[in-house]
Amino acid sequence: MKKLFILFSLIVVAGCTQAQQTKQDITKIPPFHILRTDSTWFTPANLKKNKAVMIIYFSPDCSHCQHLMYEMKPKMKNFDNVQIVMITFTDFDRLKMIQNFSRDFGLSKYTNLTVGTEARTYVVQKYYQVTTTPYIAIYDHTGKLAKAYEKAPTVDELIAEVQKI
């Protein structure tokens, strides 16, 4: 009976340690490598120095992501001082879907906004441990995390946050 209790205790302890997942350190901009809608590559090295960055992890067919864009579009002037990088996991062979998303929201007219896919690498998705989209992370001008949103915030919340940094 004593051996059975010890065995059971070891199983419980092993199960508990496996269940605990350490949260990734997201205080720095992730090492993304995305294919943009114009078929060029974009990485953190392409970001302008000393400028805030907002990373939006999205899916072109996500209704919450589309709603966020509908709300952001008339207020884009509030994000002029922020580099916005929209990253999706949509595969390269579905680049047309991302291009249509960009076209539908007129995203190409915003010079501070980049849209692209990391495809099946899932580097950014794993970095943030994204479970729902949109996931948003805002970094200050030094590249340090200011705020992360696991669920879509209101656009006014985003504006308030970027005005602080």
PDB file of C-alpha atoms in Angstrom:
ATOM      1  CA  MET A   1       0.000   0.000   0.000  1.00  0.00           C
ATOM      2  CA  LYS A   2       2.867   2.352   0.859  1.00  0.00           C
ATOM      3  CA  LYS A   3       4.551   1.657  -2.512  1.00  0.00           C
ATOM      4  CA  LEU A   4       1.284   2.284  -4.325  1.00  0.00           C
ATOM      5  CA  PHE A   5       0.909   5.644  -2.546  1.00  0.00           C
ATOM      6  CA  ILE A   6       4.469   6.659  -3.461  1.00  0.00           C
ATOM      7  CA  LEU A   7       3.941   5.629  -7.082  1.00  0.00           C
ATOM      8  CA  PHE A   8       0.686   7.589  -7.248  1.00  0.00           C
ATOM      9  CA  SER A   9       2.394  10.642  -5.693  1.00  0.00           C
ATOM     10  CA  LEU A  10       5.189  10.509  -8.268  1.00  0.00           C
ATOM     11  CA  ILE A  11       2.675  10.335 -11.111  1.00  0.00           C
ATOM     12  CA  VAL A  12       0.772  13.347  -9.744  1.00  0.00           C
ATOM     13  CA  VAL A  13       3.961  15.381  -9.273  1.00  0.00           C
ATOM     14  CA  ALA A  14       5.188  14.516 -12.787  1.00  0.00           C
ATOM     15  CA  GLY A  15       1.806  15.438 -14.254  1.00  0.00           C
ATOM     16  CA  CYS A  16       1.745  18.766 -12.445  1.00  0.00           C
ATOM     17  CA  THR A  17       5.208  19.756 -13.614  1.00  0.00           C
ATOM     18  CA  GLN A  18       4.315  18.871 -17.211  1.00  0.00           C
ATOM     19  CA  ALA A  19       1.114  20.930 -16.978  1.00  0.00           C
ATOM     20  CA  GLN A  20       2.964  24.082 -15.962  1.00  0.00           C
ATOM     21  CA  GLN A  21       4.005  25.952 -19.047  1.00  0.00           C
ATOM     22  CA  THR A  22       6.434  28.802 -18.651  1.00  0.00           C
ATOM     23  CA  LYS A  23       5.375  31.993 -20.369  1.00  0.00           C
ATOM     24  CA  GLN A  24       7.741  33.146 -23.110  1.00  0.00           C
ATOM     25  CA  ASP A  25       9.642  36.340 -22.409  1.00  0.00           C
ATOM     26  CA  ILE A  26       7.907  38.731 -24.824  1.00  0.00           C
ATOM     27  CA  THR A  27       9.586  41.919 -23.629  1.00  0.00           C
ATOM     28  CA  LYS A  28      11.443  42.298 -26.928  1.00  0.00           C
ATOM     29  CA  ILE A  29      10.164  42.366 -30.518  1.00  0.00           C
ATOM     30  CA  PRO A  30       9.922  38.794 -31.863  1.00  0.00           C
ATOM     31  CA  PRO A  31      12.372  37.564 -34.516  1.00  0.00           C
ATOM     32  CA  PHE A  32       9.778  37.505 -37.298  1.00  0.00           C
ATOM     33  CA  HIS A  33      10.430  36.882 -40.984  1.00  0.00           C
ATOM     34  CA  ILE A  34       7.332  37.616 -43.053  1.00  0.00           C
ATOM     35  CA  LEU A  35       6.403  37.647 -46.709  1.00  0.00           C
ATOM     36  CA  ARG A  36       4.559  40.881 -47.475  1.00  0.00           C
ATOM     37  CA  THR A  37       1.643  41.234 -49.857  1.00  0.00           C
ATOM     38  CA  ASP A  38       4.015  42.614 -52.523  1.00  0.00           C
ATOM     39  CA  SER A  39       6.062  39.357 -52.259  1.00  0.00           C
ATOM     40  CA  THR A  40       9.031  40.991 -50.493  1.00  0.00           C
ATOM     41  CA  TRP A  41      10.463  39.903 -47.147  1.00  0.00           C
ATOM     42  CA  PHE A  42      10.264  41.972 -43.965  1.00  0.00           C
ATOM     43  CA  THR A  43      12.099  41.405 -40.666  1.00  0.00           C
ATOM     44  CA  PRO A  44      12.746  43.428 -37.484  1.00  0.00           C
ATOM     45  CA  ALA A  45      15.846  44.825 -39.228  1.00  0.00           C
ATOM     46  CA  ASN A  46      13.461  46.691 -41.574  1.00  0.00           C
ATOM     47  CA  LEU A  47      11.813  48.548 -38.689  1.00  0.00           C
ATOM     48  CA  LYS A  48      12.685  52.198 -38.261  1.00  0.00           C
ATOM     49  CA  LYS A  49      14.928  52.859 -35.277  1.00  0.00           C
ATOM     50  CA  ASN A  50      13.610  54.789 -32.268  1.00  0.00           C
ATOM     51  CA  LYS A  51       9.972  54.378 -33.271  1.00  0.00           C
ATOM     52  CA  ALA A  52       7.199  52.519 -31.443  1.00  0.00           C
ATOM     53  CA  VAL A  53       5.956  49.243 -32.931  1.00  0.00           C
ATOM     54  CA  MET A  54       2.547  47.575 -32.777  1.00  0.00           C
ATOM     55  CA  ILE A  55       2.436  43.938 -33.796  1.00  0.00           C
ATOM     56  CA  ILE A  56      -0.999  42.587 -34.664  1.00  0.00           C
ATOM     57  CA  TYR A  57      -1.173  38.819 -35.070  1.00  0.00           C
ATOM     58  CA  PHE A  58      -4.287  38.190 -37.118  1.00  0.00           C
ATOM     59  CA  SER A  59      -6.124  35.946 -39.527  1.00  0.00           C
ATOM     60  CA  PRO A  60      -7.680  37.416 -42.693  1.00  0.00           C
ATOM     61  CA  ASP A  61     -10.890  35.442 -42.168  1.00  0.00           C
ATOM     62  CA  CYS A  62     -11.200  36.224 -38.424  1.00  0.00           C
ATOM     63  CA  SER A  63     -14.321  38.307 -37.730  1.00  0.00           C
ATOM     64  CA  HIS A  64     -12.697  39.918 -34.655  1.00  0.00           C
ATOM     65  CA  CYS A  65      -9.692  40.926 -36.766  1.00  0.00           C
ATOM     66  CA  GLN A  66     -11.938  42.397 -39.441  1.00  0.00           C
ATOM     67  CA  HIS A  67     -13.959  44.270 -36.817  1.00  0.00           C
ATOM     68  CA  LEU A  68     -10.720  45.689 -35.368  1.00  0.00           C
ATOM     69  CA  MET A  69      -9.726  46.964 -38.813  1.00  0.00           C
ATOM     70  CA  TYR A  70     -13.164  48.532 -39.401  1.00  0.00           C
ATOM     71  CA  GLU A  71     -12.753  50.394 -36.095  1.00  0.00           C
ATOM     72  CA  MET A  72      -9.115  51.353 -36.674  1.00  0.00           C
ATOM     73  CA  LYS A  73      -9.479  52.618 -40.231  1.00  0.00           C
ATOM     74  CA  PRO A  74     -11.202  55.959 -39.440  1.00  0.00           C
ATOM     75  CA  LYS A  75      -8.773  56.540 -36.552  1.00  0.00           C
ATOM     76  CA  MET A  76      -5.495  55.656 -38.290  1.00  0.00           C
ATOM     77  CA  LYS A  77      -4.174  59.214 -37.863  1.00  0.00           C
ATOM     78  CA  ASN A  78      -3.798  58.370 -34.163  1.00  0.00           C
ATOM     79  CA  PHE A  79      -1.259  55.691 -35.113  1.00  0.00           C
ATOM     80  CA  ASP A  80       0.965  57.838 -37.363  1.00  0.00           C
ATOM     81  CA  ASN A  81       3.870  57.625 -34.903  1.00  0.00           C
ATOM     82  CA  VAL A  82       3.683  53.829 -34.635  1.00  0.00           C
ATOM     83  CA  GLN A  83       4.976  51.193 -37.026  1.00  0.00           C
ATOM     84  CA  ILE A  84       2.193  48.635 -37.378  1.00  0.00           C
ATOM     85  CA  VAL A  85       3.190  45.118 -38.422  1.00  0.00           C
ATOM     86  CA  MET A  86       0.285  42.792 -39.146  1.00  0.00           C
ATOM     87  CA  ILE A  87       1.387  39.168 -39.173  1.00  0.00           C
ATOM     88  CA  THR A  88      -0.695  36.142 -40.077  1.00  0.00           C
ATOM     89  CA  PHE A  89      -0.065  32.402 -40.251  1.00  0.00           C
ATOM     90  CA  THR A  90      -1.891  32.026 -43.569  1.00  0.00           C
ATOM     91  CA  ASP A  91       0.247  29.880 -45.872  1.00  0.00           C
ATOM     92  CA  PHE A  92       2.242  31.313 -48.792  1.00  0.00           C
ATOM     93  CA  ASP A  93      -0.012  29.621 -51.338  1.00  0.00           C
ATOM     94  CA  ARG A  94      -2.918  31.636 -49.919  1.00  0.00           C
ATOM     95  CA  LEU A  95      -1.139  34.987 -50.284  1.00  0.00           C
ATOM     96  CA  LYS A  96      -4.098  36.178 -52.374  1.00  0.00           C
ATOM     97  CA  MET A  97      -6.272  35.985 -49.238  1.00  0.00           C
ATOM     98  CA  ILE A  98      -3.902  38.364 -47.437  1.00  0.00           C
ATOM     99  CA  GLN A  99      -3.745  40.647 -50.469  1.00  0.00           C
ATOM    100  CA  ASN A 100      -7.557  40.795 -50.547  1.00  0.00           C
ATOM    101  CA  PHE A 101      -7.663  41.631 -46.820  1.00  0.00           C
ATOM    102  CA  SER A 102      -5.176  44.434 -47.396  1.00  0.00           C
ATOM    103  CA  ARG A 103      -7.113  45.682 -50.428  1.00  0.00           C
ATOM    104  CA  ASP A 104     -10.512  45.516 -48.702  1.00  0.00           C
ATOM    105  CA  PHE A 105      -9.287  47.710 -45.844  1.00  0.00           C
ATOM    106  CA  GLY A 106      -7.126  49.981 -48.019  1.00  0.00           C
ATOM    107  CA  LEU A 107      -4.055  49.168 -45.940  1.00  0.00           C
ATOM    108  CA  SER A 108      -1.515  49.950 -48.672  1.00  0.00           C
ATOM    109  CA  LYS A 109      -2.169  53.680 -48.296  1.00  0.00           C
ATOM    110  CA  TYR A 110      -0.731  53.658 -44.756  1.00  0.00           C
ATOM    111  CA  THR A 111       3.043  53.959 -45.035  1.00  0.00           C
ATOM    112  CA  ASN A 112       3.509  52.951 -41.398  1.00  0.00           C
ATOM    113  CA  LEU A 113       1.654  49.649 -41.850  1.00  0.00           C
ATOM    114  CA  THR A 114       3.086  46.362 -43.119  1.00  0.00           C
ATOM    115  CA  VAL A 115       1.048  43.193 -43.727  1.00  0.00           C
ATOM    116  CA  GLY A 116       2.579  39.775 -44.216  1.00  0.00           C
ATOM    117  CA  THR A 117       2.602  36.089 -43.401  1.00  0.00           C
ATOM    118  CA  GLU A 118       4.971  33.942 -41.431  1.00  0.00           C
ATOM    119  CA  ALA A 119       3.194  30.917 -42.990  1.00  0.00           C
ATOM    120  CA  ARG A 120       3.951  27.576 -41.393  1.00  0.00           C
ATOM    121  CA  THR A 121       6.945  28.708 -39.353  1.00  0.00           C
ATOM    122  CA  TYR A 122       4.665  29.834 -36.500  1.00  0.00           C
ATOM    123  CA  VAL A 123       7.596  31.733 -34.948  1.00  0.00           C
ATOM    124  CA  VAL A 124       5.459  34.671 -33.845  1.00  0.00           C
ATOM    125  CA  GLN A 125       2.525  32.484 -32.847  1.00  0.00           C
ATOM    126  CA  LYS A 126       4.815  30.419 -30.592  1.00  0.00           C
ATOM    127  CA  TYR A 127       6.650  33.506 -29.344  1.00  0.00           C
ATOM    128  CA  TYR A 128       3.448  35.009 -27.971  1.00  0.00           C
ATOM    129  CA  GLN A 129       1.708  31.650 -27.409  1.00  0.00           C
ATOM    130  CA  VAL A 130      -1.247  32.986 -29.383  1.00  0.00           C
ATOM    131  CA  THR A 131      -4.489  31.084 -28.894  1.00  0.00           C
ATOM    132  CA  THR A 132      -6.931  33.632 -30.362  1.00  0.00           C
ATOM    133  CA  THR A 133      -6.690  36.425 -32.881  1.00  0.00           C
ATOM    134  CA  PRO A 134      -6.189  39.286 -32.963  1.00  0.00           C
ATOM    135  CA  TYR A 135      -3.260  39.303 -30.546  1.00  0.00           C
ATOM    136  CA  ILE A 136      -1.662  42.728 -30.158  1.00  0.00           C
ATOM    137  CA  ALA A 137       1.685  43.727 -28.650  1.00  0.00           C
ATOM    138  CA  ILE A 138       2.854  47.325 -28.425  1.00  0.00           C
ATOM    139  CA  TYR A 139       6.543  48.162 -28.022  1.00  0.00           C
ATOM    140  CA  ASP A 140       7.958  51.571 -27.145  1.00  0.00           C
ATOM    141  CA  HIS A 141      10.593  53.425 -29.185  1.00  0.00           C
ATOM    142  CA  THR A 142      13.390  51.434 -27.484  1.00  0.00           C
ATOM    143  CA  GLY A 143      11.819  48.098 -28.446  1.00  0.00           C
ATOM    144  CA  LYS A 144      10.598  47.216 -24.950  1.00  0.00           C
ATOM    145  CA  LEU A 145       7.110  45.819 -24.440  1.00  0.00           C
ATOM    146  CA  ALA A 146       4.633  48.465 -23.295  1.00  0.00           C
ATOM    147  CA  LYS A 147       1.440  46.368 -23.394  1.00  0.00           C
ATOM    148  CA  ALA A 148       0.130  43.093 -24.812  1.00  0.00           C
ATOM    149  CA  TYR A 149      -3.494  42.164 -25.470  1.00  0.00           C
ATOM    150  CA  GLU A 150      -4.468  38.505 -25.718  1.00  0.00           C
ATOM    151  CA  LYS A 151      -7.973  39.518 -26.803  1.00  0.00           C
ATOM    152  CA  ALA A 152      -8.991  42.391 -29.026  1.00  0.00           C
ATOM    153  CA  PRO A 153      -9.055  45.683 -27.111  1.00  0.00           C
ATOM    154  CA  THR A 154     -11.083  48.653 -28.235  1.00  0.00           C
ATOM    155  CA  VAL A 155      -9.369  50.993 -30.660  1.00  0.00           C
ATOM    156  CA  ASP A 156      -9.648  53.754 -28.068  1.00  0.00           C
ATOM    157  CA  GLU A 157      -7.638  51.576 -25.644  1.00  0.00           C
ATOM    158  CA  LEU A 158      -4.956  51.137 -28.309  1.00  0.00           C
ATOM    159  CA  ILE A 159      -4.885  54.876 -28.995  1.00  0.00           C
ATOM    160  CA  ALA A 160      -4.532  55.623 -25.284  1.00  0.00           C
ATOM    161  CA  GLU A 161      -1.649  53.154 -25.012  1.00  0.00           C
ATOM    162  CA  VAL A 162       0.294  54.488 -28.012  1.00  0.00           C
ATOM    163  CA  GLN A 163      -0.148  58.050 -26.757  1.00  0.00           C
ATOM    164  CA  LYS A 164       1.553  57.036 -23.500  1.00  0.00           C
ATOM    165  CA  ILE A 165       4.701  55.793 -25.210  1.00  0.00           C
TER     166      ILE A 165
END
